[in-house]
PDB file of C-alpha atoms in Angstrom:
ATOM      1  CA  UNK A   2    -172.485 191.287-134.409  1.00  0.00           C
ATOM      2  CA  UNK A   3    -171.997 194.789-133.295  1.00  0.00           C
ATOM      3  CA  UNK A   4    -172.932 196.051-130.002  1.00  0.00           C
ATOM      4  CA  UNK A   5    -174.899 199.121-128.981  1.00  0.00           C
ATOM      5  CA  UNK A   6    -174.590 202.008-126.650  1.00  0.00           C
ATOM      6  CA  UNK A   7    -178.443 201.940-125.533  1.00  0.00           C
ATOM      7  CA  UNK A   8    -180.056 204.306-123.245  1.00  0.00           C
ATOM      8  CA  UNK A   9    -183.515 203.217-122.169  1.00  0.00           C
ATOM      9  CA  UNK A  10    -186.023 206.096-121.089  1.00  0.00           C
ATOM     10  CA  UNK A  11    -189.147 205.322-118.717  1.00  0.00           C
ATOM     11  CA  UNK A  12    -191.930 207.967-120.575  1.00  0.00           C
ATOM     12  CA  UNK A  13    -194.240 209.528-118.169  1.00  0.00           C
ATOM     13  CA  UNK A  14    -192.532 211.835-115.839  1.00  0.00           C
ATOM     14  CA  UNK A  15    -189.401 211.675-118.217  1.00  0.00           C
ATOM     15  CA  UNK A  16    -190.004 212.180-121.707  1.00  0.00           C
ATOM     16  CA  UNK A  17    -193.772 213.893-121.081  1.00  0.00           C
ATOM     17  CA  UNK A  18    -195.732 215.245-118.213  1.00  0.00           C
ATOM     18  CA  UNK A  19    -196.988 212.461-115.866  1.00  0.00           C
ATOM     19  CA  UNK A  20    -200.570 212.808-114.937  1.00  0.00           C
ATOM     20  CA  UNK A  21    -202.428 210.792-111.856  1.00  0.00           C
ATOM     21  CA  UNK A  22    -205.036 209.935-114.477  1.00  0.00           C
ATOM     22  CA  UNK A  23    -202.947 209.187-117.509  1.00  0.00           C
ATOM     23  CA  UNK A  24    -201.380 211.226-120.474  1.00  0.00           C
ATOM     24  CA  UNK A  25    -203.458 208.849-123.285  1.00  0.00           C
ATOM     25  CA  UNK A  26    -204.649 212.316-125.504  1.00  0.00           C
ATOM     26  CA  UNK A  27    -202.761 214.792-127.383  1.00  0.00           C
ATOM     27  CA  UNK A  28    -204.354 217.265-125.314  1.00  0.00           C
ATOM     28  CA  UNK A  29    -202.926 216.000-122.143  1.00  0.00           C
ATOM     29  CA  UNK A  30    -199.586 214.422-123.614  1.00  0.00           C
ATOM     30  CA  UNK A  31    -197.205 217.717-123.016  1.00  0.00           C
ATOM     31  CA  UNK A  32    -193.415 216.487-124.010  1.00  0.00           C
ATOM     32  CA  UNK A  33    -191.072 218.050-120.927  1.00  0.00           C
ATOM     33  CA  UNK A  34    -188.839 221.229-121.801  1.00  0.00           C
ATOM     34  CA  UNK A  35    -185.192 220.188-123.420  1.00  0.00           C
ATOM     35  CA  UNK A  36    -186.740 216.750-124.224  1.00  0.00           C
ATOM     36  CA  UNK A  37    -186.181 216.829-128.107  1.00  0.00           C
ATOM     37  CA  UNK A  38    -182.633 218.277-127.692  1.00  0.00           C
ATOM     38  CA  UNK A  39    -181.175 215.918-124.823  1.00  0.00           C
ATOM     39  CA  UNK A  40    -182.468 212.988-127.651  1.00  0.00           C
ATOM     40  CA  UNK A  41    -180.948 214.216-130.252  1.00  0.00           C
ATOM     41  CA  UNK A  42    -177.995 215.060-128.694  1.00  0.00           C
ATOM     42  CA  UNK A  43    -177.622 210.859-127.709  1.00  0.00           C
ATOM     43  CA  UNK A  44    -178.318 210.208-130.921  1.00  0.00           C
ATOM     44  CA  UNK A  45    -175.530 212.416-132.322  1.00  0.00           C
ATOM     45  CA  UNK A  46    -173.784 210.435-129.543  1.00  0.00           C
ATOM     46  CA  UNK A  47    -174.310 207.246-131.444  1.00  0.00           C
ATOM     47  CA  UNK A  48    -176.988 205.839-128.696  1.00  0.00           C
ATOM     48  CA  UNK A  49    -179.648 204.023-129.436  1.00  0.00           C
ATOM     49  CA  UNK A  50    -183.000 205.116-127.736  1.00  0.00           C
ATOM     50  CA  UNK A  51    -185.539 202.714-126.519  1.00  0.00           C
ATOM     51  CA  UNK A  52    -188.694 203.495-124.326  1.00  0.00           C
ATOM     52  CA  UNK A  53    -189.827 200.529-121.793  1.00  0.00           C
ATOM     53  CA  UNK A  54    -193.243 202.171-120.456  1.00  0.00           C
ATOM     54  CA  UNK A  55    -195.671 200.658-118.092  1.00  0.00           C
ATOM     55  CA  UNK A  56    -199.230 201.716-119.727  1.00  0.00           C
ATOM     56  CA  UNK A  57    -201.769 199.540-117.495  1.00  0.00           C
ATOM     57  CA  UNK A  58    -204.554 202.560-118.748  1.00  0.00           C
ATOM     58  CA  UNK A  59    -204.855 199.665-121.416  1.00  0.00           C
ATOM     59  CA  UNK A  60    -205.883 197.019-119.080  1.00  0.00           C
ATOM     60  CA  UNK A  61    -207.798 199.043-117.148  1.00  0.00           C
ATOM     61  CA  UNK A  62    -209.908 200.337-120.420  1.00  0.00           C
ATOM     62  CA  UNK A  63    -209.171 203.941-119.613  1.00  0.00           C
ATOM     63  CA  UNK A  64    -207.615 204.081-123.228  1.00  0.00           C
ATOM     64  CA  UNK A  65    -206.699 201.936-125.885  1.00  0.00           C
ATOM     65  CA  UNK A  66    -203.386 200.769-127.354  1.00  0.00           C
ATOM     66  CA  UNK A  67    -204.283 202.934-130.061  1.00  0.00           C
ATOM     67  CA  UNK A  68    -204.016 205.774-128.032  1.00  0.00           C
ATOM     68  CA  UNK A  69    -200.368 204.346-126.983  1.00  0.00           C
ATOM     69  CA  UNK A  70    -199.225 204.436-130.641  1.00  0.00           C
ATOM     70  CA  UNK A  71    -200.636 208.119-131.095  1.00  0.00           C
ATOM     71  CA  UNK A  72    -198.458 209.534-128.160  1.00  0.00           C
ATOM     72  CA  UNK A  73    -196.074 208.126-129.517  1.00  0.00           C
ATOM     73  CA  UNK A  74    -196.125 209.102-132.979  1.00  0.00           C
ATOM     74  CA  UNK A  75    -196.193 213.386-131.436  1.00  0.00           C
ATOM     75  CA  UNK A  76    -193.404 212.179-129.496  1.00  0.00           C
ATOM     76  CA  UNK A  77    -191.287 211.052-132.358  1.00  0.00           C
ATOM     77  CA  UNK A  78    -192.673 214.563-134.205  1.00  0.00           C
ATOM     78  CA  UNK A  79    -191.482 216.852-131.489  1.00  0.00           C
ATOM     79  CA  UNK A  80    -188.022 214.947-131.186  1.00  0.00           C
ATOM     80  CA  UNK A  81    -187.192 214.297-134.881  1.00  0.00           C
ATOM     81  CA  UNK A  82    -187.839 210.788-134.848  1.00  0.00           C
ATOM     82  CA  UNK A  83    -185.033 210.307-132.258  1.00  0.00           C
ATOM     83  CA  UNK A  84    -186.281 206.916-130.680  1.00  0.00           C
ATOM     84  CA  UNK A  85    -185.687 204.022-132.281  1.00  0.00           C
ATOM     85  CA  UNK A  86    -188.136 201.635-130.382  1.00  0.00           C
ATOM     86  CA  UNK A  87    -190.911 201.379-127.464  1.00  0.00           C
ATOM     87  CA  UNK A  88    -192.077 198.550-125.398  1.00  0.00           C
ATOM     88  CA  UNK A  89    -195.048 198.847-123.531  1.00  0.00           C
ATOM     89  CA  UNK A  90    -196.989 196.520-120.673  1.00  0.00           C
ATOM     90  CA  UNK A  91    -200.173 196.843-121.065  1.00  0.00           C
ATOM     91  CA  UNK A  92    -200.904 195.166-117.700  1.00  0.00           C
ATOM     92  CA  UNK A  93    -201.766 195.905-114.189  1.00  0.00           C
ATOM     93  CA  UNK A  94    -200.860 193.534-111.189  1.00  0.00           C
ATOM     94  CA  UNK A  95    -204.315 193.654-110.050  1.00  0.00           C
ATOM     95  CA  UNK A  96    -205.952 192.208-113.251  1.00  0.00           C
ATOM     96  CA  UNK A  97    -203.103 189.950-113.981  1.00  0.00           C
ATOM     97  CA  UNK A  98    -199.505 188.878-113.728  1.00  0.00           C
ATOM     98  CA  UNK A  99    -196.802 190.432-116.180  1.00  0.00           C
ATOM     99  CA  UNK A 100    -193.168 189.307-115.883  1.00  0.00           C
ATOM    100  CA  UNK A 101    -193.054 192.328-118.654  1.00  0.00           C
ATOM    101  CA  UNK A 102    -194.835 194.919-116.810  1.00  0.00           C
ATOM    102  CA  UNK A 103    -191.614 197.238-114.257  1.00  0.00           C
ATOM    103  CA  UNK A 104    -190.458 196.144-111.750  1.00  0.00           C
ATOM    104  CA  UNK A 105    -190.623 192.634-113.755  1.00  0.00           C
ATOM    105  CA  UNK A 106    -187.531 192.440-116.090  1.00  0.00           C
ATOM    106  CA  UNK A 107    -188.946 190.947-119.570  1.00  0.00           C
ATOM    107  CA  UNK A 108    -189.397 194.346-121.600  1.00  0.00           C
ATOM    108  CA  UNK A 109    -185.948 195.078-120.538  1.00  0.00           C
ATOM    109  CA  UNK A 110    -184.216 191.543-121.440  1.00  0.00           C
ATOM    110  CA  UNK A 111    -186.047 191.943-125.029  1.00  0.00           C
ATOM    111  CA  UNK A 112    -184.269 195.114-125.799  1.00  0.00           C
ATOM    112  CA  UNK A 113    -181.633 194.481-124.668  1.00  0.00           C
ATOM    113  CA  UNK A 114    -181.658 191.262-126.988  1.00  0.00           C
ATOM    114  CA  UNK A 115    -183.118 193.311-129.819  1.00  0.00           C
ATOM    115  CA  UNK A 116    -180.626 196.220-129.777  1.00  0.00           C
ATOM    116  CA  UNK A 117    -177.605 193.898-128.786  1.00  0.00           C
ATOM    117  CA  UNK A 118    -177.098 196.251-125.836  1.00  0.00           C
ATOM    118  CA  UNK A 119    -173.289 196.466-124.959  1.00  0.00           C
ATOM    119  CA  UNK A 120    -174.061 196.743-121.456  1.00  0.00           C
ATOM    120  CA  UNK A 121    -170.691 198.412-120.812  1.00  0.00           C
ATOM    121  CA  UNK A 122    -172.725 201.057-122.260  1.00  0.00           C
ATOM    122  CA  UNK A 123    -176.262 201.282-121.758  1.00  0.00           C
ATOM    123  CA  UNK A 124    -178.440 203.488-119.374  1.00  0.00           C
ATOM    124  CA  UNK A 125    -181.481 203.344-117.642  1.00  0.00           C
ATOM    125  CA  UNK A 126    -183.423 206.488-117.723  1.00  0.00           C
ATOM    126  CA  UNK A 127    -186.298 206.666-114.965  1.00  0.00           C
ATOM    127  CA  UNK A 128    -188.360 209.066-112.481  1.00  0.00           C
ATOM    128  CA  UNK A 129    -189.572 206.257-110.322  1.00  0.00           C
ATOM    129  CA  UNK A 130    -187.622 203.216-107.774  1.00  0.00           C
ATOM    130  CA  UNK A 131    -190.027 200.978-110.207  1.00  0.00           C
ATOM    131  CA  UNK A 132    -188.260 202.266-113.317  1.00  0.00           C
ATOM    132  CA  UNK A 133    -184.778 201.607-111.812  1.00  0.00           C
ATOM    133  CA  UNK A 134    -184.528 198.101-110.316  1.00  0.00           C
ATOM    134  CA  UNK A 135    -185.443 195.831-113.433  1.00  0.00           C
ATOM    135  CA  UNK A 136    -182.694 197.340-114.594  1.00  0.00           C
ATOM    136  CA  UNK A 137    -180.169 196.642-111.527  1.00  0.00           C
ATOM    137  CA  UNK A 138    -181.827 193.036-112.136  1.00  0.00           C
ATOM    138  CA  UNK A 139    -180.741 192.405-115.622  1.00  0.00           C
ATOM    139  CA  UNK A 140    -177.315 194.099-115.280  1.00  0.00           C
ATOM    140  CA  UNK A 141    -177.726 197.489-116.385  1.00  0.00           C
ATOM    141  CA  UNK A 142    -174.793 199.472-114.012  1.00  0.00           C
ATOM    142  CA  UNK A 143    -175.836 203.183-115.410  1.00  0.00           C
ATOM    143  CA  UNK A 144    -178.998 204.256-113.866  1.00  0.00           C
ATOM    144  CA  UNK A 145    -180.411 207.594-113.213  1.00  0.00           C
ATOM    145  CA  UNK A 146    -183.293 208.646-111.215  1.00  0.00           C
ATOM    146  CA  UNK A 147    -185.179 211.960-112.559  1.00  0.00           C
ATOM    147  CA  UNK A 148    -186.879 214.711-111.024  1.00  0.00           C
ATOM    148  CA  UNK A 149    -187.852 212.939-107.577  1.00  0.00           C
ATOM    149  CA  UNK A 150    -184.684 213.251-105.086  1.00  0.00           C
ATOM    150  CA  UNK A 151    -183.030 209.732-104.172  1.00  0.00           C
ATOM    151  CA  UNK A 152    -183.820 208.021-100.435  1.00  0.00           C
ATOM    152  CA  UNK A 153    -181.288 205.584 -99.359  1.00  0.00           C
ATOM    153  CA  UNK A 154    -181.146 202.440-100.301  1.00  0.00           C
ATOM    154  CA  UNK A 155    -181.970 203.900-103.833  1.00  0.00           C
ATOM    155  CA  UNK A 156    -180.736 201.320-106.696  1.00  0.00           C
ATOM    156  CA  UNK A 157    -179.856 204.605-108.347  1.00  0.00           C
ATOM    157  CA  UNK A 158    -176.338 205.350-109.395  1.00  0.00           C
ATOM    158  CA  UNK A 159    -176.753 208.955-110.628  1.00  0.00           C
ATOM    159  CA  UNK A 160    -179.597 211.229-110.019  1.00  0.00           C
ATOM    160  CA  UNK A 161    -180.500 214.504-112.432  1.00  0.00           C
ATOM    161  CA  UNK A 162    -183.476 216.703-111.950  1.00  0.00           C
ATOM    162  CA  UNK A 163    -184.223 216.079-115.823  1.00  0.00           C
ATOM    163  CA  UNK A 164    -183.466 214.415-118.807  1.00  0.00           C
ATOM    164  CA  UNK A 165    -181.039 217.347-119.928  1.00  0.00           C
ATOM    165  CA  UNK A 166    -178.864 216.711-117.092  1.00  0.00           C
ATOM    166  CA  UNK A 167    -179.108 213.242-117.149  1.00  0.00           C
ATOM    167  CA  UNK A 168    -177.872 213.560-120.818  1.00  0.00           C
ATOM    168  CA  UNK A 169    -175.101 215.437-119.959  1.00  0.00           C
ATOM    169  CA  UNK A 170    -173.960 213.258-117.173  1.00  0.00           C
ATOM    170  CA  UNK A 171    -174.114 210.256-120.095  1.00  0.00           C
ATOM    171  CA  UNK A 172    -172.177 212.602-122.583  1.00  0.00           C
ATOM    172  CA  UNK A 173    -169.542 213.329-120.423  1.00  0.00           C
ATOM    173  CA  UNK A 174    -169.469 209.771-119.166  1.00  0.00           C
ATOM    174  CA  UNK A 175    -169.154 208.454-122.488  1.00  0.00           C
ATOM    175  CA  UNK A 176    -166.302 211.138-123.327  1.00  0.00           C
ATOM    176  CA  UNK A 177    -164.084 209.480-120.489  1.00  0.00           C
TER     177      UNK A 177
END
């Protein structure tokens, strides 16, 4: 079976504005300048593009999964239908326990096992520490951190200060 060149993207803060109190409405979900064409350009790349998102809003009954799904959907719109898959965890620690929910590892280890990530050659895409370290955990050696500047100790390996860059820094990886 053929293996894939994966990146996976964390959403809010990445792919769309992050908000304190969510980005659940169309109103509030604002996709981030050079979103569409850093996506397309991994898919012209031959990458496959997977979003693993924390959305605990769910849990918490601030929105519905619903709500999830229409996100989503003006996501795909605005970026030409570049993503090929999204996991969400609907959970929150403080309501119960999710192995799925970041930094837990089990949204990552199903797509990787879904997209028979060749690991060689997959990415991790985040703005937060949380975003990054599942992804240490199951193996995943490229990992950027986005916008926020890295501390030490950071389980980062690159840092950009957005997607576009962190795009390029893949593209040019890739090209080596």
């Amino acid at each position: 079976m053929k293996k894939n060149k994966c990146v996976f993207l964390d959403r809010d803060g990445v792919l769309n504005k992050d908000y304190v109190d969510y980005a659940y409405t169309l109103e509030k979900f604002e996709v981030l300048p050079g979103v569409p064409e850093a996506l397309n350009k991994l898919k012209d790349a031959g990458f496959k593009l997977v979003i693993l998102t924390n959305q605990s809003g769910i849990v918490k009954g601030i929105y519905k999964k619903e709500d999830v799904y229409i996100c989503h959907n003006a996501l795909q719109e605005a970026c030409d239908h570049a993503i090929d898959d999204m996991f969400y965890a609907p959970l929150h620690e403080k309501w119960s326990n999710s192995l799925s929910r970041k930094p837990g590892t089990l949204m990552f280890e199903r797509a990787i096992y879904k997209y028979n990530a060749d690991m060689e050659n997959t990415w991790m895409i985040g703005d937060k520490e949380r975003d990054l370290i599942p992804a240490e955990k199951v193996g995943i050696q490229h990992r950027i951190q986005v916008d926020n500047p890295l501390v030490e100790g950071s389980v980062a390996t690159h840092y950009a200060k957005n997607l576009l860059e962190a795009v390029d820094k893949i593209i040019l990886a890739n090209q080596e």
